[in-house]
Amino acid sequence: MTEDGIRQQLVKYARLAYSRHLVRGSGGNFSARVDSGRMLITPTGVSLGDTEPTSLVEVDIASYACQSPAGYQPSKEYRYHADILRLRPDIGAVLHVHPPHATAFAVKKRDIPMLTDAAFKQRPIPRVSFAPSGSDTLQQRVADAITTNPGCAALLLEEHGLVTLGITVVAAFYLADLVEELAHIACLAAAL
Ligand SMILES: [Zn+2]
């Protein structure tokens, strides 16, 4: 896919993540690899629902150097996005959101129960212990979780939210949407 095509996909699915209530306010961030050394990421301080092609920030995956002709700053989580793309060459996109049901399990420091046919097909979702967003500690803990769980497709950040990995932007979005559905079903089943 061309860089312009990736840009258009990031805009479409970042807006969809917001309209699906996977995240609210100006929370969440979405990145995609454009080539072996660079990624695009949503900017800080802007709702995913307001993502524009020109607001995406280009980041060097190895050096974390950022470029934005329009003057935007990257999401403060840009370093762990770059780390995931560097550690997992099979992955093309990383989405971080705060979906309420999945995040409820993250708050309670519990794994999301895998209760349905769709859930049985998912890989385990490792939990990452809390560190403040944007911190060096969270960056390190995410990198450690990726390294110690080869092939994982999602991480639950305790007291924070969800990170999904996809070969494409679309795959990362679908997985976040699905994990939230699985967590919602688990909450409803527990309440019956
Ligand atoms: Zn967050």
mmCIF file of C-alpha atoms and ligand atoms in Angstrom:
data_model
loop_
_atom_site.group_PDB
_atom_site.id
_atom_site.type_symbol
_atom_site.label_atom_id
_atom_site.label_comp_id
_atom_site.label_asym_id
_atom_site.label_seq_id
_atom_site.Cartn_x
_atom_site.Cartn_y
_atom_site.Cartn_z
ATOM 1 C CA MET A 1 0.000 0.000 0.000
ATOM 2 C CA THR A 2 1.198 3.524 -0.742
ATOM 3 C CA GLU A 3 1.997 5.967 2.059
ATOM 4 C CA ASP A 4 -1.050 7.991 1.049
ATOM 5 C CA GLY A 5 -3.213 4.873 1.261
ATOM 6 C CA ILE A 6 -1.904 4.095 4.769
ATOM 7 C CA ARG A 7 -2.579 7.704 5.758
ATOM 8 C CA GLN A 8 -6.181 7.441 4.536
ATOM 9 C CA GLN A 9 -6.687 4.142 6.396
ATOM 10 C CA LEU A 10 -5.302 5.568 9.646
ATOM 11 C CA VAL A 11 -7.698 8.515 9.390
ATOM 12 C CA LYS A 12 -10.707 6.303 8.609
ATOM 13 C CA TYR A 13 -10.119 3.765 11.384
ATOM 14 C CA ALA A 14 -8.974 6.296 14.021
ATOM 15 C CA ARG A 15 -12.279 8.120 13.487
ATOM 16 C CA LEU A 16 -14.157 4.815 13.602
ATOM 17 C CA ALA A 17 -12.442 3.848 16.896
ATOM 18 C CA TYR A 18 -13.785 7.091 18.362
ATOM 19 C CA SER A 19 -17.288 6.728 16.936
ATOM 20 C CA ARG A 20 -17.423 3.110 18.194
ATOM 21 C CA HIS A 21 -16.617 4.460 21.694
ATOM 22 C CA LEU A 22 -13.403 2.477 21.949
ATOM 23 C CA VAL A 23 -11.977 5.711 23.352
ATOM 24 C CA ARG A 24 -13.335 9.150 24.270
ATOM 25 C CA GLY A 25 -12.010 12.653 24.674
ATOM 26 C CA SER A 26 -8.544 13.070 23.238
ATOM 27 C CA GLY A 27 -7.379 9.652 24.511
ATOM 28 C CA GLY A 28 -5.971 6.826 22.420
ATOM 29 C CA ASN A 29 -3.454 6.697 19.599
ATOM 30 C CA PHE A 30 -3.019 4.810 16.347
ATOM 31 C CA SER A 31 0.163 4.164 14.366
ATOM 32 C CA ALA A 32 1.082 2.413 11.130
ATOM 33 C CA ARG A 33 4.355 1.420 9.496
ATOM 34 C CA VAL A 34 4.984 3.155 6.178
ATOM 35 C CA ASP A 35 8.295 1.414 5.440
ATOM 36 C CA SER A 36 10.991 -0.498 7.318
ATOM 37 C CA GLY A 37 12.185 2.612 9.120
ATOM 38 C CA ARG A 38 9.220 4.952 9.499
ATOM 39 C CA MET A 39 5.734 5.069 10.974
ATOM 40 C CA LEU A 40 2.866 7.526 11.094
ATOM 41 C CA ILE A 41 1.052 8.206 14.400
ATOM 42 C CA THR A 42 -1.921 10.287 15.493
ATOM 43 C CA PRO A 43 -1.066 13.567 17.249
ATOM 44 C CA THR A 44 -1.311 14.365 20.950
ATOM 45 C CA GLY A 45 -4.173 16.506 22.239
ATOM 46 C CA VAL A 46 -6.497 15.744 19.315
ATOM 47 C CA SER A 47 -9.442 13.333 19.498
ATOM 48 C CA LEU A 48 -9.076 10.238 17.305
ATOM 49 C CA GLY A 49 -12.475 11.370 15.969
ATOM 50 C CA ASP A 50 -10.829 14.493 14.562
ATOM 51 C CA THR A 51 -7.844 12.773 12.913
ATOM 52 C CA GLU A 52 -6.888 14.359 9.579
ATOM 53 C CA PRO A 53 -4.326 13.172 7.004
ATOM 54 C CA THR A 54 -2.250 16.288 7.688
ATOM 55 C CA SER A 55 -2.279 15.853 11.484
ATOM 56 C CA LEU A 56 -0.437 12.505 11.403
ATOM 57 C CA VAL A 57 3.164 12.737 12.634
ATOM 58 C CA GLU A 58 5.986 10.817 10.959
ATOM 59 C CA VAL A 59 8.339 9.033 13.386
ATOM 60 C CA ASP A 60 11.689 7.315 12.743
ATOM 61 C CA ILE A 61 11.219 3.865 14.316
ATOM 62 C CA ALA A 62 14.874 3.546 15.375
ATOM 63 C CA SER A 63 15.694 7.091 16.560
ATOM 64 C CA TYR A 64 12.188 8.358 17.552
ATOM 65 C CA ALA A 65 12.866 11.526 15.529
ATOM 66 C CA CYS A 66 9.541 13.173 14.632
ATOM 67 C CA GLN A 67 8.426 15.231 11.646
ATOM 68 C CA SER A 68 5.180 17.115 11.173
ATOM 69 C CA PRO A 69 5.020 19.742 8.418
ATOM 70 C CA ALA A 70 1.758 21.005 9.983
ATOM 71 C CA GLY A 71 3.413 21.427 13.407
ATOM 72 C CA TYR A 72 1.669 18.641 15.354
ATOM 73 C CA GLN A 73 3.342 16.768 18.205
ATOM 74 C CA PRO A 74 3.077 12.959 18.246
ATOM 75 C CA SER A 75 0.981 11.086 20.780
ATOM 76 C CA LYS A 76 2.980 10.852 24.004
ATOM 77 C CA GLU A 77 2.963 7.054 23.590
ATOM 78 C CA TYR A 78 4.873 7.238 20.280
ATOM 79 C CA ARG A 79 7.987 5.558 21.662
ATOM 80 C CA TYR A 80 6.254 2.303 22.620
ATOM 81 C CA HIS A 81 4.476 2.267 19.255
ATOM 82 C CA ALA A 82 7.901 2.543 17.585
ATOM 83 C CA ASP A 83 9.299 -0.171 19.890
ATOM 84 C CA ILE A 84 6.470 -2.587 19.010
ATOM 85 C CA LEU A 85 6.982 -2.016 15.271
ATOM 86 C CA ARG A 86 10.740 -2.499 15.685
ATOM 87 C CA LEU A 87 10.407 -5.653 17.832
ATOM 88 C CA ARG A 88 7.668 -7.157 15.643
ATOM 89 C CA PRO A 89 8.544 -6.835 11.937
ATOM 90 C CA ASP A 90 5.416 -8.915 11.150
ATOM 91 C CA ILE A 91 3.185 -6.123 12.499
ATOM 92 C CA GLY A 92 2.099 -3.093 10.490
ATOM 93 C CA ALA A 93 -0.135 -1.156 12.894
ATOM 94 C CA VAL A 94 -0.648 -0.525 16.626
ATOM 95 C CA LEU A 95 -3.833 0.833 18.197
ATOM 96 C CA HIS A 96 -4.193 1.999 21.801
ATOM 97 C CA VAL A 97 -7.679 2.745 23.180
ATOM 98 C CA HIS A 98 -9.637 2.769 26.472
ATOM 99 C CA PRO A 99 -12.700 0.608 25.719
ATOM 100 C CA PRO A 100 -14.839 0.595 28.886
ATOM 101 C CA HIS A 101 -15.451 -3.143 29.373
ATOM 102 C CA ALA A 102 -11.922 -4.260 28.504
ATOM 103 C CA THR A 103 -10.553 -1.454 30.665
ATOM 104 C CA ALA A 104 -12.778 -2.554 33.573
ATOM 105 C CA PHE A 105 -10.836 -5.838 33.589
ATOM 106 C CA ALA A 106 -7.591 -3.829 33.359
ATOM 107 C CA VAL A 107 -8.678 -1.799 36.402
ATOM 108 C CA LYS A 108 -9.439 -4.970 38.357
ATOM 109 C CA LYS A 109 -6.112 -6.469 37.188
ATOM 110 C CA ARG A 110 -7.939 -9.503 35.807
ATOM 111 C CA ASP A 111 -7.583 -11.295 32.492
ATOM 112 C CA ILE A 112 -10.532 -10.919 30.108
ATOM 113 C CA PRO A 113 -12.382 -14.277 30.300
ATOM 114 C CA MET A 114 -12.508 -16.020 26.932
ATOM 115 C CA LEU A 115 -16.086 -17.345 26.935
ATOM 116 C CA THR A 116 -17.369 -17.517 23.357
ATOM 117 C CA ASP A 117 -16.525 -19.183 20.069
ATOM 118 C CA ALA A 118 -14.847 -15.995 18.840
ATOM 119 C CA ALA A 119 -12.900 -15.768 22.090
ATOM 120 C CA PHE A 120 -11.637 -19.370 21.879
ATOM 121 C CA LYS A 121 -9.789 -18.412 18.677
ATOM 122 C CA GLN A 122 -7.875 -15.533 20.282
ATOM 123 C CA ARG A 123 -4.339 -15.650 21.574
ATOM 124 C CA PRO A 124 -3.878 -14.893 25.285
ATOM 125 C CA ILE A 125 -3.824 -11.180 26.141
ATOM 126 C CA PRO A 126 -0.936 -10.482 28.554
ATOM 127 C CA ARG A 127 -1.382 -7.795 31.202
ATOM 128 C CA VAL A 128 1.145 -4.991 31.657
ATOM 129 C CA SER A 129 1.446 -3.591 35.190
ATOM 130 C CA PHE A 130 0.613 0.088 35.630
ATOM 131 C CA ALA A 131 2.968 2.913 34.804
ATOM 132 C CA PRO A 132 1.857 6.441 33.836
ATOM 133 C CA SER A 133 1.158 7.104 30.157
ATOM 134 C CA GLY A 134 4.138 8.541 28.331
ATOM 135 C CA SER A 135 6.599 7.330 30.987
ATOM 136 C CA ASP A 136 9.870 5.524 30.365
ATOM 137 C CA THR A 137 8.624 2.784 32.701
ATOM 138 C CA LEU A 138 5.498 2.120 30.624
ATOM 139 C CA GLN A 139 7.605 2.102 27.454
ATOM 140 C CA GLN A 140 9.925 -0.499 29.024
ATOM 141 C CA ARG A 141 7.077 -2.633 30.380
ATOM 142 C CA VAL A 142 5.345 -2.714 26.985
ATOM 143 C CA ALA A 143 8.606 -3.709 25.270
ATOM 144 C CA ASP A 144 9.187 -6.426 27.896
ATOM 145 C CA ALA A 145 5.654 -7.798 27.377
ATOM 146 C CA ILE A 146 6.143 -7.894 23.605
ATOM 147 C CA THR A 147 9.489 -9.692 24.016
ATOM 148 C CA THR A 148 8.279 -12.249 26.562
ATOM 149 C CA ASN A 149 5.028 -13.011 24.689
ATOM 150 C CA PRO A 150 6.126 -13.721 21.126
ATOM 151 C CA GLY A 151 3.244 -13.633 18.667
ATOM 152 C CA CYS A 152 0.863 -11.824 21.024
ATOM 153 C CA ALA A 153 -1.708 -9.625 19.294
ATOM 154 C CA ALA A 154 -2.960 -7.541 22.230
ATOM 155 C CA LEU A 155 -1.872 -6.214 25.624
ATOM 156 C CA LEU A 156 -4.047 -5.093 28.527
ATOM 157 C CA LEU A 157 -2.473 -2.104 30.280
ATOM 158 C CA GLU A 158 -3.521 -2.311 33.931
ATOM 159 C CA GLU A 159 -5.582 0.662 35.145
ATOM 160 C CA HIS A 160 -5.314 2.122 31.656
ATOM 161 C CA GLY A 161 -6.602 0.364 28.534
ATOM 162 C CA LEU A 162 -5.896 -1.873 25.570
ATOM 163 C CA VAL A 163 -3.179 -2.126 22.904
ATOM 164 C CA THR A 164 -3.802 -4.178 19.753
ATOM 165 C CA LEU A 165 -1.339 -5.184 17.039
ATOM 166 C CA GLY A 166 -2.326 -5.870 13.443
ATOM 167 C CA ILE A 167 -0.696 -6.741 10.160
ATOM 168 C CA THR A 168 -2.752 -3.814 8.874
ATOM 169 C CA VAL A 169 -4.547 -0.792 10.318
ATOM 170 C CA VAL A 170 -7.838 -2.578 9.657
ATOM 171 C CA ALA A 171 -6.712 -5.719 11.548
ATOM 172 C CA ALA A 172 -5.595 -3.706 14.596
ATOM 173 C CA PHE A 173 -8.971 -1.928 14.630
ATOM 174 C CA TYR A 174 -11.008 -5.132 14.207
ATOM 175 C CA LEU A 175 -9.134 -6.779 17.083
ATOM 176 C CA ALA A 176 -9.726 -3.859 19.462
ATOM 177 C CA ASP A 177 -13.412 -3.828 18.525
ATOM 178 C CA LEU A 178 -13.607 -7.613 19.078
ATOM 179 C CA VAL A 179 -11.739 -7.598 22.419
ATOM 180 C CA GLU A 180 -14.168 -4.963 23.707
ATOM 181 C CA GLU A 181 -17.095 -7.157 22.609
ATOM 182 C CA LEU A 182 -15.574 -10.181 24.401
ATOM 183 C CA ALA A 183 -15.059 -8.145 27.572
ATOM 184 C CA HIS A 184 -18.617 -6.767 27.353
ATOM 185 C CA ILE A 185 -20.050 -10.285 27.002
ATOM 186 C CA ALA A 186 -17.926 -11.458 29.945
ATOM 187 C CA CYS A 187 -19.323 -8.611 32.091
ATOM 188 C CA LEU A 188 -22.924 -9.433 31.105
ATOM 189 C CA ALA A 189 -22.437 -13.180 31.658
ATOM 190 C CA ALA A 190 -20.948 -12.534 35.103
ATOM 191 C CA ALA A 191 -23.960 -10.379 36.011
ATOM 192 C CA LEU A 192 -26.568 -13.029 35.096
HETATM 193 ZN ZN ZN B 1 -4.185 5.614 27.038
#
